[in-house]
Short mmCIF file of C-alpha atoms and ligand atoms in Angstrom, two decimals:
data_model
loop_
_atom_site.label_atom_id
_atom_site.label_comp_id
_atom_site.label_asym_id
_atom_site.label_seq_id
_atom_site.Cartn_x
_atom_site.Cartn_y
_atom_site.Cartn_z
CA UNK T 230 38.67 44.87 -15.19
CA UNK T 231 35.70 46.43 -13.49
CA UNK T 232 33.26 44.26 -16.01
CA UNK T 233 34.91 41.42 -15.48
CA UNK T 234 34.86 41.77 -11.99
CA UNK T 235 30.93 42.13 -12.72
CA UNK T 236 30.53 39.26 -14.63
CA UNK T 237 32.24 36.80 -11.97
CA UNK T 238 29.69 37.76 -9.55
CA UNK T 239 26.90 37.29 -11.71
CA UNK T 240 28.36 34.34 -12.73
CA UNK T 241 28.82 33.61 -8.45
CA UNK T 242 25.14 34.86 -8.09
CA UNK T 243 23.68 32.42 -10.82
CA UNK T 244 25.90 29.56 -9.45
CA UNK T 245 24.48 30.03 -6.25
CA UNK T 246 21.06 30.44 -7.14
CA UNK T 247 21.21 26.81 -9.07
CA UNK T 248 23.01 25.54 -5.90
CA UNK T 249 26.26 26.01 -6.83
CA UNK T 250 28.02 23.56 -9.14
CA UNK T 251 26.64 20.45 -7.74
CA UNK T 252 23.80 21.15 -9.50
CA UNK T 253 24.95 20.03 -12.88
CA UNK T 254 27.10 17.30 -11.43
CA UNK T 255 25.04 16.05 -8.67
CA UNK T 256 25.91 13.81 -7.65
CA UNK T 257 29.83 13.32 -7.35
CA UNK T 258 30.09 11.30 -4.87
CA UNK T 259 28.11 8.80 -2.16
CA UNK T 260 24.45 9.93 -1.23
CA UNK T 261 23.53 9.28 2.29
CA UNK T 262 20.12 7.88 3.55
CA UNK T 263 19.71 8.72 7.35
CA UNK T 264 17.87 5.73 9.20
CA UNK T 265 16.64 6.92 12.48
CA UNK T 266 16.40 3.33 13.71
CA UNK T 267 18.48 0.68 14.15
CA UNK T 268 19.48 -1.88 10.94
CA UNK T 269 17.24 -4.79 9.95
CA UNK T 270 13.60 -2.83 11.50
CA UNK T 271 11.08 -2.22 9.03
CA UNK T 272 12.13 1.46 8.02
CA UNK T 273 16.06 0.06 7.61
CA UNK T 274 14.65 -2.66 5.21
CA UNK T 275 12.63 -0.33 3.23
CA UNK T 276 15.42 2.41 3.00
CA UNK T 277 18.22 -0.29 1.39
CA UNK T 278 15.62 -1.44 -0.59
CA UNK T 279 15.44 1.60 -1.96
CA UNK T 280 19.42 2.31 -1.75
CA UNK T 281 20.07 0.10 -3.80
CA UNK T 282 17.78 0.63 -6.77
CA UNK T 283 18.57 4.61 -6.49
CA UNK T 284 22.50 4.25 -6.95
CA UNK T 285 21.67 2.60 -10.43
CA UNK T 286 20.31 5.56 -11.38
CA UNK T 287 22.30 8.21 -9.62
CA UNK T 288 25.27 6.25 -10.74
CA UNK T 289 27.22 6.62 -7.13
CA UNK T 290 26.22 4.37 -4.35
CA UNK T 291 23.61 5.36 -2.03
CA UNK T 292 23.97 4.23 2.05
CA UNK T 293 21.60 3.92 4.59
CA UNK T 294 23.44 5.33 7.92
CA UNK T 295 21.17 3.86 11.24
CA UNK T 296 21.54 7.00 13.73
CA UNK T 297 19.20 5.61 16.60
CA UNK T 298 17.65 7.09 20.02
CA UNK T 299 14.60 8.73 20.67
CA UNK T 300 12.41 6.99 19.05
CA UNK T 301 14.09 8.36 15.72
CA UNK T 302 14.07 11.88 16.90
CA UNK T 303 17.94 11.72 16.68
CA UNK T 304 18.05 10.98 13.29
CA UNK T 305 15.78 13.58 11.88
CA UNK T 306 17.75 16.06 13.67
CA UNK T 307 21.20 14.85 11.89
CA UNK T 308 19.33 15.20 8.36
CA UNK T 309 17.66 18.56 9.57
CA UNK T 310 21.41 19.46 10.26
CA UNK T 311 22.66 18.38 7.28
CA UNK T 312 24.56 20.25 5.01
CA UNK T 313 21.84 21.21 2.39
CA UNK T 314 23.50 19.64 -0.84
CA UNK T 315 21.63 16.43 -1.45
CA UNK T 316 24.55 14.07 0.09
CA UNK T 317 22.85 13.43 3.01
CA UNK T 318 18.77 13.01 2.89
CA UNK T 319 16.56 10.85 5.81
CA UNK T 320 13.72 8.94 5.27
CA UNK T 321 11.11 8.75 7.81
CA UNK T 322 7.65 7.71 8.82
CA UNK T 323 4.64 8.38 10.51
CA UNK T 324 5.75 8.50 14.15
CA UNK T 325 9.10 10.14 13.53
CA UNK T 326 7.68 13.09 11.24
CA UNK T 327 4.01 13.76 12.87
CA UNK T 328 3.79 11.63 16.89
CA UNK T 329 6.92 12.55 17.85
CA UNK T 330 7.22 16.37 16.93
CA UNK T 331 4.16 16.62 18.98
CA UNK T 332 5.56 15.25 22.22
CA UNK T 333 9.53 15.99 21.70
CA UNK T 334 10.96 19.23 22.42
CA UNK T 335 12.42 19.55 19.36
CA UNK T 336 14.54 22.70 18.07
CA UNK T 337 13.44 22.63 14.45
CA UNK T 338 10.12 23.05 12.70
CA UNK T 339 9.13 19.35 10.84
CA UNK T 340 7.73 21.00 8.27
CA UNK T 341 9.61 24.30 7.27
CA UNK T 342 13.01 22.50 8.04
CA UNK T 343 12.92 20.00 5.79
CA UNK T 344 12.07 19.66 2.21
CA UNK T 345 9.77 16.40 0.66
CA UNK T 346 11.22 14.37 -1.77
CA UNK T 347 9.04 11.89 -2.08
CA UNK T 348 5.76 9.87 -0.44
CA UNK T 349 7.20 5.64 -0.95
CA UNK T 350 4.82 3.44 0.91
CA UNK T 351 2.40 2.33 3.76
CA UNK T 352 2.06 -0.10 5.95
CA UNK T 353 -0.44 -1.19 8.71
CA UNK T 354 0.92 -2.71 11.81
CA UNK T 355 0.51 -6.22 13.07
CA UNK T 356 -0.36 -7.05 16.51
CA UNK T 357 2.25 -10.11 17.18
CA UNK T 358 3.00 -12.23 19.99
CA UNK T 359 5.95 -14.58 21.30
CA UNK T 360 5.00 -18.00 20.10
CA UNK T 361 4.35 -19.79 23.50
CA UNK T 362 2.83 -16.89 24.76
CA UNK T 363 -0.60 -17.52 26.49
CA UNK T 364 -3.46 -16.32 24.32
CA UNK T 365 -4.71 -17.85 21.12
CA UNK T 366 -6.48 -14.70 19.72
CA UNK T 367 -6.73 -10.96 20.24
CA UNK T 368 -9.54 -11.48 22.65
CA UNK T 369 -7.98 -14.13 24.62
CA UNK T 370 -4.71 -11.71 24.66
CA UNK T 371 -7.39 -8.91 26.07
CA UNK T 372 -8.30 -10.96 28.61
CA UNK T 373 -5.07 -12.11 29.79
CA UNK T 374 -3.68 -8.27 29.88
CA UNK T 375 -6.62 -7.64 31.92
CA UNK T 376 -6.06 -10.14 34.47
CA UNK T 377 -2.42 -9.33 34.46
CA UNK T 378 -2.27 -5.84 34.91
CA UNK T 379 1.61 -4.86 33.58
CA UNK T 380 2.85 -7.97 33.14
CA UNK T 381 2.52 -8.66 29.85
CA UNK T 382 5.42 -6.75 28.18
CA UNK T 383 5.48 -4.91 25.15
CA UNK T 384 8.67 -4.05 23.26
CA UNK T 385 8.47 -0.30 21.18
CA UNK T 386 11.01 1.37 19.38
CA UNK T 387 11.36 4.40 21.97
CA UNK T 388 8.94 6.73 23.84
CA UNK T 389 6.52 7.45 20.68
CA UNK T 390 7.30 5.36 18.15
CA UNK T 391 4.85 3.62 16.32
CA UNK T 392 5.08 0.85 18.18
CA UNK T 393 4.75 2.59 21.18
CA UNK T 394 1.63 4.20 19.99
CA UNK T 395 -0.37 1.10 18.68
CA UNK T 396 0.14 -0.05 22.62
CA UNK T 397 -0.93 2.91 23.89
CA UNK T 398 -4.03 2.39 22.05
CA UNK T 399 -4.10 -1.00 23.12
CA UNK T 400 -4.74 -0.24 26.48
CA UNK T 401 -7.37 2.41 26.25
CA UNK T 402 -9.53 0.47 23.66
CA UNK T 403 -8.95 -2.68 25.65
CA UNK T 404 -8.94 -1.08 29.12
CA UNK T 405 -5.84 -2.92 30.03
CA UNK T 406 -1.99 -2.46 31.50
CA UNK T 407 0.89 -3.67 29.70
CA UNK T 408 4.25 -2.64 30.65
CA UNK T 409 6.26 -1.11 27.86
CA UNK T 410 9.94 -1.97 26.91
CA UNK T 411 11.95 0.50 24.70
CA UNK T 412 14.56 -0.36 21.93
CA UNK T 413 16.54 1.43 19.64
CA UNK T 414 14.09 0.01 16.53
CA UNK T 415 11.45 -2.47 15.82
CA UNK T 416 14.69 -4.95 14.69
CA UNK T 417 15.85 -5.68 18.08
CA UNK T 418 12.34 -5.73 19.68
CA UNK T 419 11.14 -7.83 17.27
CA UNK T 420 14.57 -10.12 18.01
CA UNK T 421 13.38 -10.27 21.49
CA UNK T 422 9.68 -11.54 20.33
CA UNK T 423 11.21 -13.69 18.44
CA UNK T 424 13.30 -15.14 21.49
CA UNK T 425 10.69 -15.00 23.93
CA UNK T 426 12.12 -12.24 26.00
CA UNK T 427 9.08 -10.40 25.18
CA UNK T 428 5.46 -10.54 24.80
CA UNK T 429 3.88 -8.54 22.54
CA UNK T 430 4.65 -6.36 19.87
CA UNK T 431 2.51 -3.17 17.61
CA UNK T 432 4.91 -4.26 14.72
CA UNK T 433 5.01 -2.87 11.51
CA UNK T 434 4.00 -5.47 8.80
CA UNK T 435 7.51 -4.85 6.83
CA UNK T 436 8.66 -6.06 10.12
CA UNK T 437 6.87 -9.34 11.18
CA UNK T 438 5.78 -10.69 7.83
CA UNK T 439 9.34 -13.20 7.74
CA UNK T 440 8.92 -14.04 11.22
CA UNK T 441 5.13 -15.22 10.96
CA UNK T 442 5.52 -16.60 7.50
CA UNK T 443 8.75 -18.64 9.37
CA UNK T 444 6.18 -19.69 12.03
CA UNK T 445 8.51 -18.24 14.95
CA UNK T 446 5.90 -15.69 16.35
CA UNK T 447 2.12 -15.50 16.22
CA UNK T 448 -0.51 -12.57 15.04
CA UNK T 449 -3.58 -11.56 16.01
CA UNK T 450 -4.82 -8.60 14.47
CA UNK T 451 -3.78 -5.90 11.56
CA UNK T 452 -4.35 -2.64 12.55
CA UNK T 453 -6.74 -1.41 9.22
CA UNK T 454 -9.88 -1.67 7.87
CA UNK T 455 -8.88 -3.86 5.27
CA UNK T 456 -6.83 -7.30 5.70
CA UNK T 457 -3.62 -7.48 3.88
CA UNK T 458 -2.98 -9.37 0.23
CA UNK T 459 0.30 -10.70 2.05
CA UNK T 460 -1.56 -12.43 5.00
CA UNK T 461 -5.12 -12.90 3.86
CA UNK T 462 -6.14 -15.38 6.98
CA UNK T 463 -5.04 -11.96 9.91
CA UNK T 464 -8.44 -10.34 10.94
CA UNK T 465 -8.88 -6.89 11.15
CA UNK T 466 -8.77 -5.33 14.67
CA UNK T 467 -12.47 -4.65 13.56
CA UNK T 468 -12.68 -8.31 13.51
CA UNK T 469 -10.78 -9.54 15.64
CA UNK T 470 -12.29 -7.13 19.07
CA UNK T 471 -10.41 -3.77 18.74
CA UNK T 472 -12.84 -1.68 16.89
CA UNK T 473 -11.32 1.14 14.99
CA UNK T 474 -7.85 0.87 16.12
CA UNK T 475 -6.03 1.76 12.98
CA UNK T 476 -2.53 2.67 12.48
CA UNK T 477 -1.10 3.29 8.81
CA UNK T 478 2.89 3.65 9.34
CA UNK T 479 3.76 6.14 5.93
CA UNK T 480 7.06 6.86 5.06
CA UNK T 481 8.65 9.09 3.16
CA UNK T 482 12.05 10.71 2.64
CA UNK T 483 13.42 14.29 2.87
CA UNK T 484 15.95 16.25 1.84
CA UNK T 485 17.41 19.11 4.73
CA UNK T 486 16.03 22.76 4.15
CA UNK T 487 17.75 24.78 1.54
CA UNK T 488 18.87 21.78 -0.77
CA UNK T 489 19.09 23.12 -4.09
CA UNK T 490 15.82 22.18 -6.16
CA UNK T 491 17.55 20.80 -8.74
CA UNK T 492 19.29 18.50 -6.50
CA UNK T 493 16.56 17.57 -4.84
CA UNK T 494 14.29 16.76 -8.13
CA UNK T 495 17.41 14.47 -9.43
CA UNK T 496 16.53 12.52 -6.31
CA UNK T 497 12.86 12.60 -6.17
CA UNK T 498 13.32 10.94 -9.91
CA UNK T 499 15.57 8.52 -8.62
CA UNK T 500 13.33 7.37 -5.99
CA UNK T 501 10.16 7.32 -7.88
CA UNK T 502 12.27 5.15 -10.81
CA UNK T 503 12.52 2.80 -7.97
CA UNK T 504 9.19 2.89 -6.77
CA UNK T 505 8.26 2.30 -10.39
CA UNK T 506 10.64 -0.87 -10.85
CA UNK T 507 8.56 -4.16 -10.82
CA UNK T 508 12.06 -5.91 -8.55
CA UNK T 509 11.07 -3.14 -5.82
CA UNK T 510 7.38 -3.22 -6.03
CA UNK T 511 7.40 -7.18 -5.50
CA UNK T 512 9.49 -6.50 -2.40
CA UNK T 513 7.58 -3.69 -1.29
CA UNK T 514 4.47 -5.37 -1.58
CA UNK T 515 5.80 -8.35 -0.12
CA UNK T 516 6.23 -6.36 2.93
CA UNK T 517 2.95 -5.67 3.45
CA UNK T 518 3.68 -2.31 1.72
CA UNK T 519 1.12 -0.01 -0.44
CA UNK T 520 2.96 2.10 -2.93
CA UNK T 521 0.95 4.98 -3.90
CA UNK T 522 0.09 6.05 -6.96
CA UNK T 523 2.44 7.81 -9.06
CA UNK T 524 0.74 11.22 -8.39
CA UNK T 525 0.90 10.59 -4.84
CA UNK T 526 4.72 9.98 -4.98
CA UNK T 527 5.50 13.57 -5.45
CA UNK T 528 7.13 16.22 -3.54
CA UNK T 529 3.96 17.79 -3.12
CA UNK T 530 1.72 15.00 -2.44
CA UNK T 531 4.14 14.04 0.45
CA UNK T 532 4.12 17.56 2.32
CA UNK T 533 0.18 17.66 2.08
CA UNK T 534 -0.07 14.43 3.48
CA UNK T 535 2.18 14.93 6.10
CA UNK T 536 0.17 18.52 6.73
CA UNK T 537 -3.06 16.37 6.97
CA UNK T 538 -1.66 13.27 9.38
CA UNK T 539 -0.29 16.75 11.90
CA UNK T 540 -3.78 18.31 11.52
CA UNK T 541 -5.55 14.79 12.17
CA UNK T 542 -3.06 13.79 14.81
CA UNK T 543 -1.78 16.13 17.29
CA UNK T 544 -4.64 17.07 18.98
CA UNK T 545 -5.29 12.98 19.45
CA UNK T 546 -1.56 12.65 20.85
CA UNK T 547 -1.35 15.86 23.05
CA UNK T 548 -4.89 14.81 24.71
CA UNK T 549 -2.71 11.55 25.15
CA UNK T 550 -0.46 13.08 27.26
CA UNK T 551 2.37 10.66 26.60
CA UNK T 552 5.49 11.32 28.85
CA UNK T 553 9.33 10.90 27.51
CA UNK T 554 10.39 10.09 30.71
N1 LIG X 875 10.12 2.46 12.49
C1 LIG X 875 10.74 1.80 13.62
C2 LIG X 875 11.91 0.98 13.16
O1 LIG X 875 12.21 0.98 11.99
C3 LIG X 875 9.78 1.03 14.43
C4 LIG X 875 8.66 1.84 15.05
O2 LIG X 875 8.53 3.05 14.82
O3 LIG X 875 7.90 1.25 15.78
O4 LIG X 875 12.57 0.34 13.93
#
């Protein structure tokens, strides 16, 4: 009796080490991809993108879930909440995983609470205006802003988004006002460009590329050093009069802490199958997206990057001082 007793808790103890029995059958049932913006913005269209290809090899379907506010900060929080079994993961991106930690109050650590699954893309942003709007390049829009002090409007994604951001750093390389207006995500604000509600917009490429290739808004500038394969005639902000203003919006995904590792390398494989599948790549890159290399997909590659873009960045974004409010 007594061994037996023994030998269920061992077998308990080794269960639970592996992550309990959802190790060998993850997964059972529908995997979750938390999108801490609102449906059809740049990070949405990325995540289905990838949805779709991962439940083909997870064999259950994978859904993107848009829990928006706070310029994403809401989101992270429901994956960092998560129960730690692999059913619910997030994917994220350069302002929700490194800007906003440093300016949110946030009750979790960024790094230590999650765990990296994998490093999917890059994208500069595009500096895009409403169609009839006033300016026929980036200097002319520099000018205008300047002569206008906060009247030209500029829709973000929330209080530190990347959107936000790329504004921000409008008006201190250009020495100009603009007055900001917050969404829940780049796919409303960029409705509003798009409508002429609005007048400017840091967008992510992923974002814009439809609407300029459809002629319905106009761009000025790409916020890199290099111009992008998608849209080879867009000048650099070098170029174009913003000198050095560059923004690379990364994303990545991540499982909550304490996912078993098992668990969590079934879904690093199934997103880096995807990443390798010539269907997503096209779409990726069609988006104005950079894949990285294979070795750069990893677990590992994505928490040193993330390490180096909070080392870079937070000392640039505290001296900021940017206000929630
Ligand atoms: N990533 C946001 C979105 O998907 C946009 C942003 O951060 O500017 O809506």
């Amino acid at each position: 009796m007594r061994r037996r007793i023994i030998a269920g808790l061992m077998m308990a103890a080794t269960c639970l080490a592996a992550g309990g029995a959802d190790a060998q059958t993850f997964p059972s049932k529908q995997v979750t991809i938390v999108v801490p913006f609102t449906a059809g913005g740049p990070t949405d269209t990325l995540a289905r993108i990838l949805a779709e290809r991962m439940s083909r090899t997870l064999g259950q379907t994978v859904i993107v879930e848009n829990t928006t506010g706070a310029a994403g900060t809401i989101g992270v929080a429901r994956v960092v909440r998560a129960a730690p079994d692999g059913y619910t993961i997030g994917i994220g991106h350069w302002s929700t995983h490194v800007v906003n930690p440093a300016i949110y109050p946030l009750n979790f650590n960024i790094l230590d609470d999650l765990e990296p699954l994998s490093f999917i893309a890059t994208n500069p942003q595009l500096l895009v205006t409403r169609k009839e709007f006033p300016a026929t390049d980036l200097k002319e829009l520099i000018a205008y802003a300047k002569a206008n002090p906060d009247k030209v409007t500029a829709g973000t994604a929330g209080v530190g988004a990347a959107s936000h951001i790329g504004g921000l750093y409008f008006e201190e390389k250009a020495g100009a006002k603009v007055r900001f207006i917050p969404y829940r995500g780049g796919g409303p604000a960029l409705q509003d460009l798009v409508a002429g509600q609005i007048d400017i917009m840091f967008d992510q490429a992923a974002n814009s590329i439809p609407q300029i290739q459809a002629g319905k808004i106009k761009v000025f500038a790409v916020t890199a050093k290099q111009r992008l394969k998608t849209l080879p005639d867009v000048p650099t902000v070098d170029e174009a009069g913003l000198p050095g203003l560059y923004i690379a919006v990364w994303h990545g995904l991540w499982a909550p802490k304490g996912t078993p590792k098992d668990v969590q390398a079934k879904l690093t494989a199934a997103i880096i199958e995807a990443l390798a599948d010539p269907q997503v790549r096209e779409k990726f890159i069609g988006l104005g997206q950079e894949i990285p290399d294979a070795a750069q997909q990893t677990p590992q590659a994505l928490r040193a990057h993330h390490e180096a873009e909070i080392k870079l960045w937070w000392p640039l974004i505290k001296a900021a001082n940017i206000k929630i409010e």
